[in-house]
CSV table of C-alpha atoms and ligand atoms in Angstrom, one decimal:
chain,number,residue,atom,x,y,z
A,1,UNK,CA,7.1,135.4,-112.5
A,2,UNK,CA,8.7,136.4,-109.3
A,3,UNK,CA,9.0,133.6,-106.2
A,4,UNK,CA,7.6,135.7,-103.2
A,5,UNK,CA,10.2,135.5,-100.7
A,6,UNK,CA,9.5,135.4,-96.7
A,7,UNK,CA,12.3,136.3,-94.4
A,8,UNK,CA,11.8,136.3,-90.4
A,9,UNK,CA,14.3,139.2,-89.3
A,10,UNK,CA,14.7,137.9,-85.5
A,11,UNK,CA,17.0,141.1,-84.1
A,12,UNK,CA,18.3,141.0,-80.9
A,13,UNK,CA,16.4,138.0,-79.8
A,14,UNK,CA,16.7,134.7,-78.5
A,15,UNK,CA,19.4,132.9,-76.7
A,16,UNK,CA,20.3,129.8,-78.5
A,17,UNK,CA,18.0,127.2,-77.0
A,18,UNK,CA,15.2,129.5,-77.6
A,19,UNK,CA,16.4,130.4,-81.4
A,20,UNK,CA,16.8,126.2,-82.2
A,21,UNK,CA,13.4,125.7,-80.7
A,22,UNK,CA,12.1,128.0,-82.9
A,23,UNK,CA,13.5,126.8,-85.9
A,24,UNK,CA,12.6,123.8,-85.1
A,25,UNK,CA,8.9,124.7,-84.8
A,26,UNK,CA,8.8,126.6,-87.7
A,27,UNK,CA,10.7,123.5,-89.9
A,28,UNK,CA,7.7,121.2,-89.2
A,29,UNK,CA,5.4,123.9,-89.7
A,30,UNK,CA,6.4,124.7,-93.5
A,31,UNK,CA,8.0,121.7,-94.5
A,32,UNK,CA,5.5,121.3,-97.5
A,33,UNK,CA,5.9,124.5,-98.9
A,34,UNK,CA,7.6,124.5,-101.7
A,35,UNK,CA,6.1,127.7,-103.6
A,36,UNK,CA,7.9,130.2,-101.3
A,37,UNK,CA,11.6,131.2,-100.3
A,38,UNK,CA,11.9,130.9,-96.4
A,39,UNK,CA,14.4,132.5,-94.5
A,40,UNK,CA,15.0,133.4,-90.7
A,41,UNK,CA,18.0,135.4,-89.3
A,42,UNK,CA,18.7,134.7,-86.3
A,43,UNK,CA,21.1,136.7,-83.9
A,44,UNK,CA,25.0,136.1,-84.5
A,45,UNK,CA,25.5,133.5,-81.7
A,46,UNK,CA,22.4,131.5,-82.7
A,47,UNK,CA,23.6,130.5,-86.4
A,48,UNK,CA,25.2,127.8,-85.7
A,49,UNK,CA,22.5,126.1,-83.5
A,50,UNK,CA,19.7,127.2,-86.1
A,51,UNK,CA,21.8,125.9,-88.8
A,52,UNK,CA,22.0,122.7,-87.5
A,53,UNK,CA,18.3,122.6,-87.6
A,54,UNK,CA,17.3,123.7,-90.4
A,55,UNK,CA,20.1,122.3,-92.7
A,56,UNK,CA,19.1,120.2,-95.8
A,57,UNK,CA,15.6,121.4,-95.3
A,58,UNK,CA,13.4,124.1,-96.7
A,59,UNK,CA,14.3,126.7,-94.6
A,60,UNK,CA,17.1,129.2,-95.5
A,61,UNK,CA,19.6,130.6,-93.5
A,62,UNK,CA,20.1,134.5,-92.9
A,63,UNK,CA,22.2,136.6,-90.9
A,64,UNK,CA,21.6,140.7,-89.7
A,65,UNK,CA,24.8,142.3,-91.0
A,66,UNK,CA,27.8,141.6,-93.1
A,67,UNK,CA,31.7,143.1,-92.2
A,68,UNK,CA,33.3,144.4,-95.5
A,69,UNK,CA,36.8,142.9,-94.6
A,70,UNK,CA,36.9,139.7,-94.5
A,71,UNK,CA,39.8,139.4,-91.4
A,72,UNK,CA,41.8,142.0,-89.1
A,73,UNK,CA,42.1,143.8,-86.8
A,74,UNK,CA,38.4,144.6,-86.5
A,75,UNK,CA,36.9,144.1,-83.0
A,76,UNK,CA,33.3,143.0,-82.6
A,77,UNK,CA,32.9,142.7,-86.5
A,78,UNK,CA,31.8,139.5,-88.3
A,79,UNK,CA,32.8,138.1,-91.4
A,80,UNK,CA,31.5,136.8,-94.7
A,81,UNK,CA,34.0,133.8,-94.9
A,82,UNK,CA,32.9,133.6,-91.2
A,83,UNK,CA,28.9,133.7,-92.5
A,84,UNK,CA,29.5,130.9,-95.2
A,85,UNK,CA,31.3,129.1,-92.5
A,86,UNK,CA,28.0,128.4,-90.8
A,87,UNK,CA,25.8,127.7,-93.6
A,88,UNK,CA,24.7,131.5,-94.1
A,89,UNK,CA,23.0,132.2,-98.0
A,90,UNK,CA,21.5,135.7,-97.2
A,91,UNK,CA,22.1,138.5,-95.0
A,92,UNK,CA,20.1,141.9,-94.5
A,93,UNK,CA,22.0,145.0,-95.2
A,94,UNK,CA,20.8,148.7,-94.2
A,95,UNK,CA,18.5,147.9,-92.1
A,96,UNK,CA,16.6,150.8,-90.8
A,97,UNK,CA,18.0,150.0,-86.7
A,98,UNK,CA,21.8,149.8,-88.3
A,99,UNK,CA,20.8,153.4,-90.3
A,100,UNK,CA,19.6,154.9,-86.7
A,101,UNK,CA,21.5,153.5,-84.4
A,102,UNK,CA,24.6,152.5,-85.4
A,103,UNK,CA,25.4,154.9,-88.3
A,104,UNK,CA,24.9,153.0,-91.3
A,105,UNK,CA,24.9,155.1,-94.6
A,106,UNK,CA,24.7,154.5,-98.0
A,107,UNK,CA,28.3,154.5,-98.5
A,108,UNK,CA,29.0,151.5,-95.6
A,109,UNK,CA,25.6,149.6,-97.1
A,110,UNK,CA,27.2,149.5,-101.0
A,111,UNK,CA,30.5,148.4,-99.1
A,112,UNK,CA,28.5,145.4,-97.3
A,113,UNK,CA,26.8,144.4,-100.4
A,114,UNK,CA,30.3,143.9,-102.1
A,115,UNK,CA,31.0,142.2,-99.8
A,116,UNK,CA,28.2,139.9,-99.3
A,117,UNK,CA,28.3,139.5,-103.4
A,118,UNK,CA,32.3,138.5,-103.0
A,119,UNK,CA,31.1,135.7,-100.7
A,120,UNK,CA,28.1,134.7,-102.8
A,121,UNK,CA,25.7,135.4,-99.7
A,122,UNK,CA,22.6,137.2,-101.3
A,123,UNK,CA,22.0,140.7,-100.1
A,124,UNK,CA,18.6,141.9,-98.3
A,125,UNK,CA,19.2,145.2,-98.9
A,126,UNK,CA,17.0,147.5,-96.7
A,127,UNK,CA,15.4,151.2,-97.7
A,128,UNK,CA,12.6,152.8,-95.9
A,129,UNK,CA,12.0,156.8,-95.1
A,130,UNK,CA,11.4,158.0,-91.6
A,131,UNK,CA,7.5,159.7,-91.0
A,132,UNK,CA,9.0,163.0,-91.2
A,133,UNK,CA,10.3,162.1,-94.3
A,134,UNK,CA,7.0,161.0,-95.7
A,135,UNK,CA,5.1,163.7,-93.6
A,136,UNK,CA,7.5,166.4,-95.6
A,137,UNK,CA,6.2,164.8,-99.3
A,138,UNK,CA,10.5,163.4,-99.4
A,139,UNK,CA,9.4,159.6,-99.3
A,140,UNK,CA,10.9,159.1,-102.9
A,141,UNK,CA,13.7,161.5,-102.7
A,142,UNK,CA,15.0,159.5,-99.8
A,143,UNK,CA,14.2,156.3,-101.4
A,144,UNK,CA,15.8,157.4,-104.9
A,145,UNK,CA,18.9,158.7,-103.1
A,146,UNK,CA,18.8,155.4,-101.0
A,147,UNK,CA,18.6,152.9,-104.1
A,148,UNK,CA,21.0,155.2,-106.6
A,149,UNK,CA,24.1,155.3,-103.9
A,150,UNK,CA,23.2,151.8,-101.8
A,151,UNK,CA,23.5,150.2,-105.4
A,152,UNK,CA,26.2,152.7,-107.1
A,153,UNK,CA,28.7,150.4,-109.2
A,154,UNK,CA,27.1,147.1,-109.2
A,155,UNK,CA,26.4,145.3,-112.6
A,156,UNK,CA,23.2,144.3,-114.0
A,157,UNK,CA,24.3,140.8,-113.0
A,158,UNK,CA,24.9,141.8,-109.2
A,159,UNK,CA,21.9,143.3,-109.0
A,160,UNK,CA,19.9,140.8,-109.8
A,161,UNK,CA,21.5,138.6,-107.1
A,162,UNK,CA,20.1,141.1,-104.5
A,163,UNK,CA,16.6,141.4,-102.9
A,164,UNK,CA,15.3,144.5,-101.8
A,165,UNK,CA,13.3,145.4,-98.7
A,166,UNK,CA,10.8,148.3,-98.9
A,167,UNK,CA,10.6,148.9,-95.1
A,168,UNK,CA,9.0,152.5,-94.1
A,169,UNK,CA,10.5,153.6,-90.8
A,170,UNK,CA,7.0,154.5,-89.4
A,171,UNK,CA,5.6,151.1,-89.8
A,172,UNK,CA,8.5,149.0,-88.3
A,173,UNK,CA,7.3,147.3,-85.0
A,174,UNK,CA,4.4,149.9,-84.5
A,175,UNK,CA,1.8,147.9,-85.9
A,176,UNK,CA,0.9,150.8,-88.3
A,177,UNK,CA,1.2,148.7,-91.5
A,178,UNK,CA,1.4,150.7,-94.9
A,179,UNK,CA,-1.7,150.5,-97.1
A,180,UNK,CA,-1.1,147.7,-99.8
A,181,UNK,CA,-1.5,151.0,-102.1
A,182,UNK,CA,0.8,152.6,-99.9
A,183,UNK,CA,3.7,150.2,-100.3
A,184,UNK,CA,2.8,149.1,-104.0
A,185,UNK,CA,3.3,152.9,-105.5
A,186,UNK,CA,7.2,152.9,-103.4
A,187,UNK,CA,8.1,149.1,-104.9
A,188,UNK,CA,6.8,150.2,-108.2
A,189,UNK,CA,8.8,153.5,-107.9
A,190,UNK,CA,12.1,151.0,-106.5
A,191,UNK,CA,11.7,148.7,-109.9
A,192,UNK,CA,11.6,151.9,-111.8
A,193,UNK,CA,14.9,153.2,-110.2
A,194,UNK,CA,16.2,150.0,-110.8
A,195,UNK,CA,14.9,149.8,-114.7
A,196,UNK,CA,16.6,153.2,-115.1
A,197,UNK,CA,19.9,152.1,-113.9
A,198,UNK,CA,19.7,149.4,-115.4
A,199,UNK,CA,17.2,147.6,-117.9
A,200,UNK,CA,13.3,147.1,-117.3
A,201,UNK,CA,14.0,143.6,-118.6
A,202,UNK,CA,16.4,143.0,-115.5
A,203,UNK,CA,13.9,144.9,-112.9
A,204,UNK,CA,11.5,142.8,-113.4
A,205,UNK,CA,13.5,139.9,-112.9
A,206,UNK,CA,14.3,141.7,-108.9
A,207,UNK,CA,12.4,140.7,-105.5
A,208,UNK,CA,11.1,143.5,-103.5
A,209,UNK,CA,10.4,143.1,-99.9
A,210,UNK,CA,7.8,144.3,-97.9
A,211,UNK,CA,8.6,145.0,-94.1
A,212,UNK,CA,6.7,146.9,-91.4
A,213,UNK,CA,3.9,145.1,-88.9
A,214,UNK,CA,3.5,142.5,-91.8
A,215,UNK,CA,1.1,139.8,-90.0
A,216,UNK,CA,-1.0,136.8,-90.8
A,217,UNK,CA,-3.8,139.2,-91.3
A,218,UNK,CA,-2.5,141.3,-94.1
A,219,UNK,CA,-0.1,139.3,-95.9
A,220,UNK,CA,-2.5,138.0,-98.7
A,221,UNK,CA,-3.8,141.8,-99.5
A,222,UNK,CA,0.0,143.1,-99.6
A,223,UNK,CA,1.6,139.9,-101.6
A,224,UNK,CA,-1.4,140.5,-104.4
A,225,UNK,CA,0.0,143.9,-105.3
A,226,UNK,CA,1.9,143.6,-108.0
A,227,UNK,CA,5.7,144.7,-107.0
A,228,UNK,CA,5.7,143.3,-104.0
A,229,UNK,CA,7.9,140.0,-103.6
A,230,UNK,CA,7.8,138.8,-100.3
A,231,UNK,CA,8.1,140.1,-96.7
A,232,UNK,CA,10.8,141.0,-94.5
A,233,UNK,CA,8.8,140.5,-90.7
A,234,UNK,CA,10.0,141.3,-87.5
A,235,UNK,CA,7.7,140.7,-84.5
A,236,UNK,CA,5.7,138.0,-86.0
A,237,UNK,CA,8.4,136.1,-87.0
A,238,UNK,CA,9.2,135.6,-83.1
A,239,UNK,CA,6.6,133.4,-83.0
A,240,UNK,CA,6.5,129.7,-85.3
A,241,UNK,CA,2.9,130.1,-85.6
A,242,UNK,CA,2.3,133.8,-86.8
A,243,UNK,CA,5.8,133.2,-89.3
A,244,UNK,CA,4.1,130.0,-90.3
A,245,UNK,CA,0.9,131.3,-91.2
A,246,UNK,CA,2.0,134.4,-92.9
A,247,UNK,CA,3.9,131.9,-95.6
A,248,UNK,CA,0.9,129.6,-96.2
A,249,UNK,CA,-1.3,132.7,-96.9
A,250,UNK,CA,1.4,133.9,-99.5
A,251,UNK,CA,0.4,130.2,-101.1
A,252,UNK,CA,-3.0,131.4,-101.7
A,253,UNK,CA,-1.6,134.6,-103.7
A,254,UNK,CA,-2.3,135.0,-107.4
A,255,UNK,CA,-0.9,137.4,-108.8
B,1,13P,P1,8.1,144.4,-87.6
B,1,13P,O1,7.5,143.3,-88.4
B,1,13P,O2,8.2,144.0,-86.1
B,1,13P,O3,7.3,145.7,-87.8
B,1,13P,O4,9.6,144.7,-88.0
B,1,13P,C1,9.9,144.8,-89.4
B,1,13P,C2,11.3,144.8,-89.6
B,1,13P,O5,12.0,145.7,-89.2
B,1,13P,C3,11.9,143.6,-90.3
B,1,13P,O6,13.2,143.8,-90.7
């Protein structure tokens, strides 16, 4: 049995005031629930203060990218000893903004994993096809390619340290959520890639993520299918109230 795992990706949001109110808010909120893994990621400059907050609680700390050196020469880049300095356990790799706009690829994604492994931060490691992609029947192409070379050379072991985040492109902060069937048929196809890299003892043992539009309102339905671990949310997590209620209605999954 999987623990479904929540994780409130904040982007470029929130000064720091605003981030350790929000942490705040969102402690109080979920401090009784036990049966899910909380995480937020705040922006760089707002781990520290968030920390603070949410440190010895229930709440777990995430950051939104990972440097593979650990020190240099290497303006505007941050760290993993610099992410474990501040209390960071997780960090999202790939994610679908890095892949567009910054020109993340598979290569620099399987770097940052070895790196966040190295430091024992746990990887969210994000795949996700554009709607072209999808449109042109290549959704599982791209996501095959994605998984094989995002995860080339990492153990069994490592790979079960990571979480994965199914987030189509199309449904990221357009409101256009996949179809529980939708999304169920790609993390089934994900655990597959994963079995045949690996063993379909270990895939089963690996969290798969859910991201795009992912609301109060349609969490239950998408948590019930059965290779789906948890969400990676964007917009609602902005809010304590939304990111609150999307974790207690993963509480009244049964899977
Ligand atoms: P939204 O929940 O705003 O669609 O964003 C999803 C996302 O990109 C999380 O990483």
């Amino acid at each position: 049995m999987r623990k479904l795992i929540i994780a409130g990706n904040w982007k470029l949001n929130k000064t720091s005031a605003e981030a350790a109110n929000l942490a705040t808010e969102l402690k109080r909120e979920v401090s009784d629930v036990m049966d899910v893994d909380v995480v937020i990621c705040p922006v760089f400059t707002a781990l520290s203060v968030v920390q603070d907050v949410v440190m010895e609680s229930n709440v777990k700390l995430g950051a939104q990218n990972i440097y593979w050196e650990d020190a240099g020469a290497f303006t505007g880049e941050v760290s993993g000893p610099l992410l474990k300095d501040l209390g960071v356990e997780y960090v999202i790799i790939g994610h679908s903004e890095r892949r567009q706009f910054f020109g993340e690829t598979n290569a620099t994604v399987n770097k940052r994993i070895r790196a966040a492994l190295n430091h024992n931060l746990t990887p969210i490691v994000c795949v996700g096809e554009l709607l072209e992609e999808r449109e042109a029947g290549k959704a599982f192409d791209v996501i095959q390619t994605q998984c094989t070379e995002s995860l080339a050379g990492f153990s069994s072991e490592e790979v079960q340290k990571m979480i994965i985040a199914y987030e189509p492109v199309w449904a990221i902060g357009t409101g256009k959520t996949a179809s529980p069937e939708q999304a169920q048929e790609v993390h089934k196809f994900i655990r597959d890639q994963i079995m045949k890299l690996h063993s379909e003892d270990m895939a089963q043992t690996v969290r798969i993520q859910y991201g795009g539009s992912v609301k109060p309102e349609n969490t239950a339905e998408l948590m019930s299918q059965p290779d789906i671990d948890g969400a990676l949310v964007g917009g609602a997590s902005l809010k304590s109230e939304a990111f609150a209620a999307i974790i207690k209605n993963c509480c009244t999954v049964n899977k």
